[in-house]
PDB file of C-alpha atoms in Angstrom:
ATOM      1  CA  MET A  23       0.090   0.016  -0.028  1.00  0.00           C
ATOM      2  CA  HIS A  24       1.460   3.489  -0.977  1.00  0.00           C
ATOM      3  CA  GLU A  25       0.482   6.485   0.235  1.00  0.00           C
ATOM      4  CA  THR A  26      -1.028   9.133  -2.420  1.00  0.00           C
ATOM      5  CA  THR A  27      -0.569  12.588  -2.042  1.00  0.00           C
ATOM      6  CA  ASN A  28      -0.199  15.555  -4.041  1.00  0.00           C
ATOM      7  CA  ARG A  29       3.845  15.361  -1.854  1.00  0.00           C
ATOM      8  CA  PRO A  30       6.669  15.515  -3.757  1.00  0.00           C
ATOM      9  CA  PRO A  31       8.529  11.679  -3.363  1.00  0.00           C
ATOM     10  CA  HIS A  32      11.629  13.348  -0.845  1.00  0.00           C
ATOM     11  CA  SER A  33       9.390  15.388   0.879  1.00  0.00           C
ATOM     12  CA  GLY A  34       8.864  13.336   4.371  1.00  0.00           C
ATOM     13  CA  ILE A  35      13.258  13.044   4.271  1.00  0.00           C
ATOM     14  CA  ILE A  36      13.472  16.687   3.586  1.00  0.00           C
ATOM     15  CA  ALA A  37      11.367  17.471   6.198  1.00  0.00           C
ATOM     16  CA  ARG A  38      13.022  15.204   8.565  1.00  0.00           C
ATOM     17  CA  LEU A  39      16.177  16.351   8.272  1.00  0.00           C
ATOM     18  CA  ALA A  40      14.665  19.892   8.949  1.00  0.00           C
ATOM     19  CA  ILE A  41      13.401  18.551  12.134  1.00  0.00           C
ATOM     20  CA  ALA A  42      16.883  16.809  12.477  1.00  0.00           C
ATOM     21  CA  VAL A  43      18.879  19.795  11.973  1.00  0.00           C
ATOM     22  CA  LEU A  44      16.831  22.621  13.550  1.00  0.00           C
ATOM     23  CA  SER A  45      16.738  19.875  16.923  1.00  0.00           C
ATOM     24  CA  LEU A  46      20.407  20.303  16.969  1.00  0.00           C
ATOM     25  CA  VAL A  47      20.106  23.840  17.187  1.00  0.00           C
ATOM     26  CA  GLY A  48      17.868  23.050  19.920  1.00  0.00           C
ATOM     27  CA  ILE A  49      20.529  21.232  21.452  1.00  0.00           C
ATOM     28  CA  ALA A  50      23.215  23.701  21.668  1.00  0.00           C
ATOM     29  CA  ASP A  51      20.725  26.349  22.374  1.00  0.00           C
ATOM     30  CA  ALA A  52      19.074  24.591  25.695  1.00  0.00           C
ATOM     31  CA  LEU A  53      22.618  23.153  26.987  1.00  0.00           C
ATOM     32  CA  TYR A  54      23.953  26.976  26.916  1.00  0.00           C
ATOM     33  CA  MET A  55      21.315  27.945  28.923  1.00  0.00           C
ATOM     34  CA  TYR A  56      21.825  25.189  31.350  1.00  0.00           C
ATOM     35  CA  ALA A  57      25.337  25.672  31.357  1.00  0.00           C
ATOM     36  CA  TYR A  58      23.945  29.244  32.507  1.00  0.00           C
ATOM     37  CA  HIS A  59      21.712  27.540  35.322  1.00  0.00           C
ATOM     38  CA  GLU A  60      24.831  25.327  36.321  1.00  0.00           C
ATOM     39  CA  GLY A  61      26.681  27.832  36.659  1.00  0.00           C
ATOM     40  CA  LEU A  62      29.548  26.904  34.386  1.00  0.00           C
ATOM     41  CA  THR A  63      29.163  30.295  32.857  1.00  0.00           C
ATOM     42  CA  ASP A  64      28.755  33.612  34.755  1.00  0.00           C
ATOM     43  CA  SER A  65      26.325  35.575  32.544  1.00  0.00           C
ATOM     44  CA  LEU A  66      24.550  35.090  29.260  1.00  0.00           C
ATOM     45  CA  ILE A  67      25.082  37.028  25.751  1.00  0.00           C
ATOM     46  CA  CYS A  68      22.243  38.781  25.283  1.00  0.00           C
ATOM     47  CA  PRO A  69      21.116  39.962  22.037  1.00  0.00           C
ATOM     48  CA  PHE A  70      18.210  43.024  22.023  1.00  0.00           C
ATOM     49  CA  PHE A  71      17.414  41.996  25.358  1.00  0.00           C
ATOM     50  CA  GLY A  72      20.075  43.302  27.671  1.00  0.00           C
ATOM     51  CA  ARG A  73      20.130  41.551  31.271  1.00  0.00           C
ATOM     52  CA  GLY A  74      16.999  39.592  30.556  1.00  0.00           C
ATOM     53  CA  CYS A  75      18.629  36.418  29.832  1.00  0.00           C
ATOM     54  CA  ASP A  76      20.330  36.664  33.012  1.00  0.00           C
ATOM     55  CA  ILE A  77      17.299  37.907  34.741  1.00  0.00           C
ATOM     56  CA  VAL A  78      14.834  34.761  33.172  1.00  0.00           C
ATOM     57  CA  GLY A  79      17.833  31.657  33.602  1.00  0.00           C
ATOM     58  CA  ARG A  80      17.932  32.778  37.467  1.00  0.00           C
ATOM     59  CA  SER A  81      14.676  33.264  38.329  1.00  0.00           C
ATOM     60  CA  ALA A  82      12.582  30.979  40.166  1.00  0.00           C
ATOM     61  CA  HIS A  83      10.675  30.053  36.889  1.00  0.00           C
ATOM     62  CA  ALA A  84      13.869  28.693  34.893  1.00  0.00           C
ATOM     63  CA  LYS A  85      12.576  25.561  36.386  1.00  0.00           C
ATOM     64  CA  HIS A  86       9.575  23.784  37.260  1.00  0.00           C
ATOM     65  CA  PHE A  87       9.305  20.565  39.886  1.00  0.00           C
ATOM     66  CA  GLY A  88      12.952  20.571  40.522  1.00  0.00           C
ATOM     67  CA  ILE A  89      14.121  20.670  37.058  1.00  0.00           C
ATOM     68  CA  PRO A  90      15.663  23.195  34.883  1.00  0.00           C
ATOM     69  CA  ASN A  91      13.732  24.305  31.861  1.00  0.00           C
ATOM     70  CA  ALA A  92      17.329  23.739  29.863  1.00  0.00           C
ATOM     71  CA  ALA A  93      18.068  20.141  30.739  1.00  0.00           C
ATOM     72  CA  VAL A  94      14.262  19.546  29.350  1.00  0.00           C
ATOM     73  CA  GLY A  95      14.564  21.210  26.487  1.00  0.00           C
ATOM     74  CA  ALA A  96      18.009  19.714  25.449  1.00  0.00           C
ATOM     75  CA  LEU A  97      16.797  16.090  26.445  1.00  0.00           C
ATOM     76  CA  GLY A  98      13.926  16.942  24.499  1.00  0.00           C
ATOM     77  CA  TYR A  99      15.451  17.897  21.422  1.00  0.00           C
ATOM     78  CA  ALA A 100      17.273  15.271  21.648  1.00  0.00           C
ATOM     79  CA  ALA A 101      14.407  13.498  21.213  1.00  0.00           C
ATOM     80  CA  MET A 102      13.082  15.048  18.251  1.00  0.00           C
ATOM     81  CA  ALA A 103      16.722  14.711  16.375  1.00  0.00           C
ATOM     82  CA  ALA A 104      16.853  10.926  17.169  1.00  0.00           C
ATOM     83  CA  LEU A 105      12.846  10.220  16.324  1.00  0.00           C
ATOM     84  CA  ALA A 106      13.728  12.408  13.068  1.00  0.00           C
ATOM     85  CA  ILE A 107      16.640  10.407  11.804  1.00  0.00           C
ATOM     86  CA  TRP A 108      16.049   7.131  13.257  1.00  0.00           C
ATOM     87  CA  PRO A 109      13.234   6.066   9.975  1.00  0.00           C
ATOM     88  CA  GLY A 110      15.831   6.648   8.038  1.00  0.00           C
ATOM     89  CA  ASN A 111      14.426   5.814   4.609  1.00  0.00           C
ATOM     90  CA  LYS A 112      11.426   4.066   5.449  1.00  0.00           C
ATOM     91  CA  PRO A 113       8.453   4.295   3.837  1.00  0.00           C
ATOM     92  CA  PRO A 114       6.205   6.362   5.902  1.00  0.00           C
ATOM     93  CA  GLN A 115       4.055   2.939   6.711  1.00  0.00           C
ATOM     94  CA  ARG A 116       7.342   1.517   8.322  1.00  0.00           C
ATOM     95  CA  ARG A 117       8.167   4.533  10.241  1.00  0.00           C
ATOM     96  CA  GLN A 118       4.511   5.238  12.026  1.00  0.00           C
ATOM     97  CA  MET A 119       5.588   4.704  15.942  1.00  0.00           C
ATOM     98  CA  GLN A 120       8.437   7.075  15.359  1.00  0.00           C
ATOM     99  CA  SER A 121       6.505  10.002  13.307  1.00  0.00           C
ATOM    100  CA  LEU A 122       3.412   9.571  15.630  1.00  0.00           C
ATOM    101  CA  GLY A 123       6.347  10.052  18.667  1.00  0.00           C
ATOM    102  CA  LEU A 124       7.772  13.041  17.099  1.00  0.00           C
ATOM    103  CA  SER A 125       4.863  14.690  16.692  1.00  0.00           C
ATOM    104  CA  ALA A 126       3.757  14.284  20.420  1.00  0.00           C
ATOM    105  CA  ILE A 127       6.556  15.473  21.364  1.00  0.00           C
ATOM    106  CA  SER A 128       7.374  18.865  19.593  1.00  0.00           C
ATOM    107  CA  LEU A 129       3.248  19.136  20.424  1.00  0.00           C
ATOM    108  CA  ALA A 130       4.716  19.287  24.015  1.00  0.00           C
ATOM    109  CA  ALA A 131       7.622  21.402  23.385  1.00  0.00           C
ATOM    110  CA  PHE A 132       5.863  24.258  21.158  1.00  0.00           C
ATOM    111  CA  VAL A 133       3.293  24.354  24.422  1.00  0.00           C
ATOM    112  CA  ALA A 134       5.928  24.298  26.870  1.00  0.00           C
ATOM    113  CA  SER A 135       7.001  27.276  25.194  1.00  0.00           C
ATOM    114  CA  VAL A 136       4.012  29.128  24.387  1.00  0.00           C
ATOM    115  CA  PHE A 137       3.225  28.784  28.718  1.00  0.00           C
ATOM    116  CA  LEU A 138       7.164  29.743  28.832  1.00  0.00           C
ATOM    117  CA  THR A 139       6.603  32.739  27.118  1.00  0.00           C
ATOM    118  CA  TRP A 140       3.819  33.827  28.870  1.00  0.00           C
ATOM    119  CA  GLU A 141       5.755  33.088  31.998  1.00  0.00           C
ATOM    120  CA  GLN A 142       8.707  35.317  30.965  1.00  0.00           C
ATOM    121  CA  ALA A 143       6.321  37.932  30.564  1.00  0.00           C
ATOM    122  CA  ALA A 144       3.663  37.639  32.975  1.00  0.00           C
ATOM    123  CA  LYS A 145       6.061  36.439  35.790  1.00  0.00           C
ATOM    124  CA  VAL A 146       9.387  37.426  35.387  1.00  0.00           C
ATOM    125  CA  LYS A 147       8.881  40.208  33.281  1.00  0.00           C
ATOM    126  CA  ALA A 148      12.080  40.124  31.434  1.00  0.00           C
ATOM    127  CA  TRP A 149      13.059  38.761  28.075  1.00  0.00           C
ATOM    128  CA  CYS A 150      15.511  35.618  27.215  1.00  0.00           C
ATOM    129  CA  PHE A 151      17.171  36.426  23.626  1.00  0.00           C
ATOM    130  CA  TRP A 152      17.351  31.987  23.720  1.00  0.00           C
ATOM    131  CA  CYS A 153      14.237  31.278  25.376  1.00  0.00           C
ATOM    132  CA  LEU A 154      12.501  32.920  22.814  1.00  0.00           C
ATOM    133  CA  SER A 155      15.303  31.656  20.230  1.00  0.00           C
ATOM    134  CA  SER A 156      14.047  27.722  21.784  1.00  0.00           C
ATOM    135  CA  ALA A 157      10.290  28.843  21.077  1.00  0.00           C
ATOM    136  CA  GLY A 158      10.746  29.553  17.684  1.00  0.00           C
ATOM    137  CA  LEU A 159      12.325  26.686  16.871  1.00  0.00           C
ATOM    138  CA  ASN A 160       9.282  24.659  18.342  1.00  0.00           C
ATOM    139  CA  LEU A 161       7.020  26.837  16.331  1.00  0.00           C
ATOM    140  CA  VAL A 162       8.882  26.152  12.682  1.00  0.00           C
ATOM    141  CA  ILE A 163       9.036  22.429  14.461  1.00  0.00           C
ATOM    142  CA  LEU A 164       6.215  21.733  15.116  1.00  0.00           C
ATOM    143  CA  PRO A 165       4.334  22.077  11.396  1.00  0.00           C
ATOM    144  CA  LEU A 166       6.474  19.924   9.931  1.00  0.00           C
ATOM    145  CA  ALA A 167       6.411  16.825  12.610  1.00  0.00           C
ATOM    146  CA  VAL A 168       2.480  16.844  12.830  1.00  0.00           C
ATOM    147  CA  SER A 169       2.279  16.531   8.833  1.00  0.00           C
ATOM    148  CA  GLU A 170       4.486  13.559   9.188  1.00  0.00           C
ATOM    149  CA  GLY A 171       2.678  11.810  12.083  1.00  0.00           C
ATOM    150  CA  TRP A 172      -0.227  13.016  10.410  1.00  0.00           C
ATOM    151  CA  ARG A 173       0.360  11.454   7.565  1.00  0.00           C
ATOM    152  CA  SER A 174       1.349   8.486   9.628  1.00  0.00           C
ATOM    153  CA  ALA A 175      -1.968   8.532  11.521  1.00  0.00           C
ATOM    154  CA  ARG A 176      -4.082   8.023   7.870  1.00  0.00           C
ATOM    155  CA  LEU A 177      -1.976   5.257   6.884  1.00  0.00           C
ATOM    156  CA  PHE A 178      -2.356   3.573  10.404  1.00  0.00           C
ATOM    157  CA  LEU A 179      -5.975   4.053  10.456  1.00  0.00           C
ATOM    158  CA  HIS A 180      -6.654   2.685   6.389  1.00  0.00           C
ATOM    159  CA  ARG A 181      -4.510  -0.204   6.477  1.00  0.00           C
ATOM    160  CA  PRO A 182      -5.883  -3.206   5.851  1.00  0.00           C
TER     161      PRO A 182
END
């Protein structure tokens, strides 16, 4: 059974490669913030927002349930990168669970980014370039991952 869509034949591979690359950028972003959170660097370079990154990074809202947001972010991006490249060249009908997992993680990351961005504005009253960059990455990853997951879900539901 082959998927019948108007998509180019390699668009899924291109989308997953884009997700993997964006996730690697996200890992670097999150690890930079984590290094600051753990005191490995005294301050953050913070384009556009002055000391905002330091204020957000040292605030009580930089961790939830005792776990630094940056650590959760690094793990989330690593999981997305792994799920994006794991299926390799398998056809969509043979990578359904990976695609659905990637969609779920990207949706959770996006929702977390919305919440954390709201916290910056409403509670911390400061903006962090690195946090907003991470939110932007999640915004770009989400439609790529959900598109792949949607195709996999349709294939799963319509399999013989």
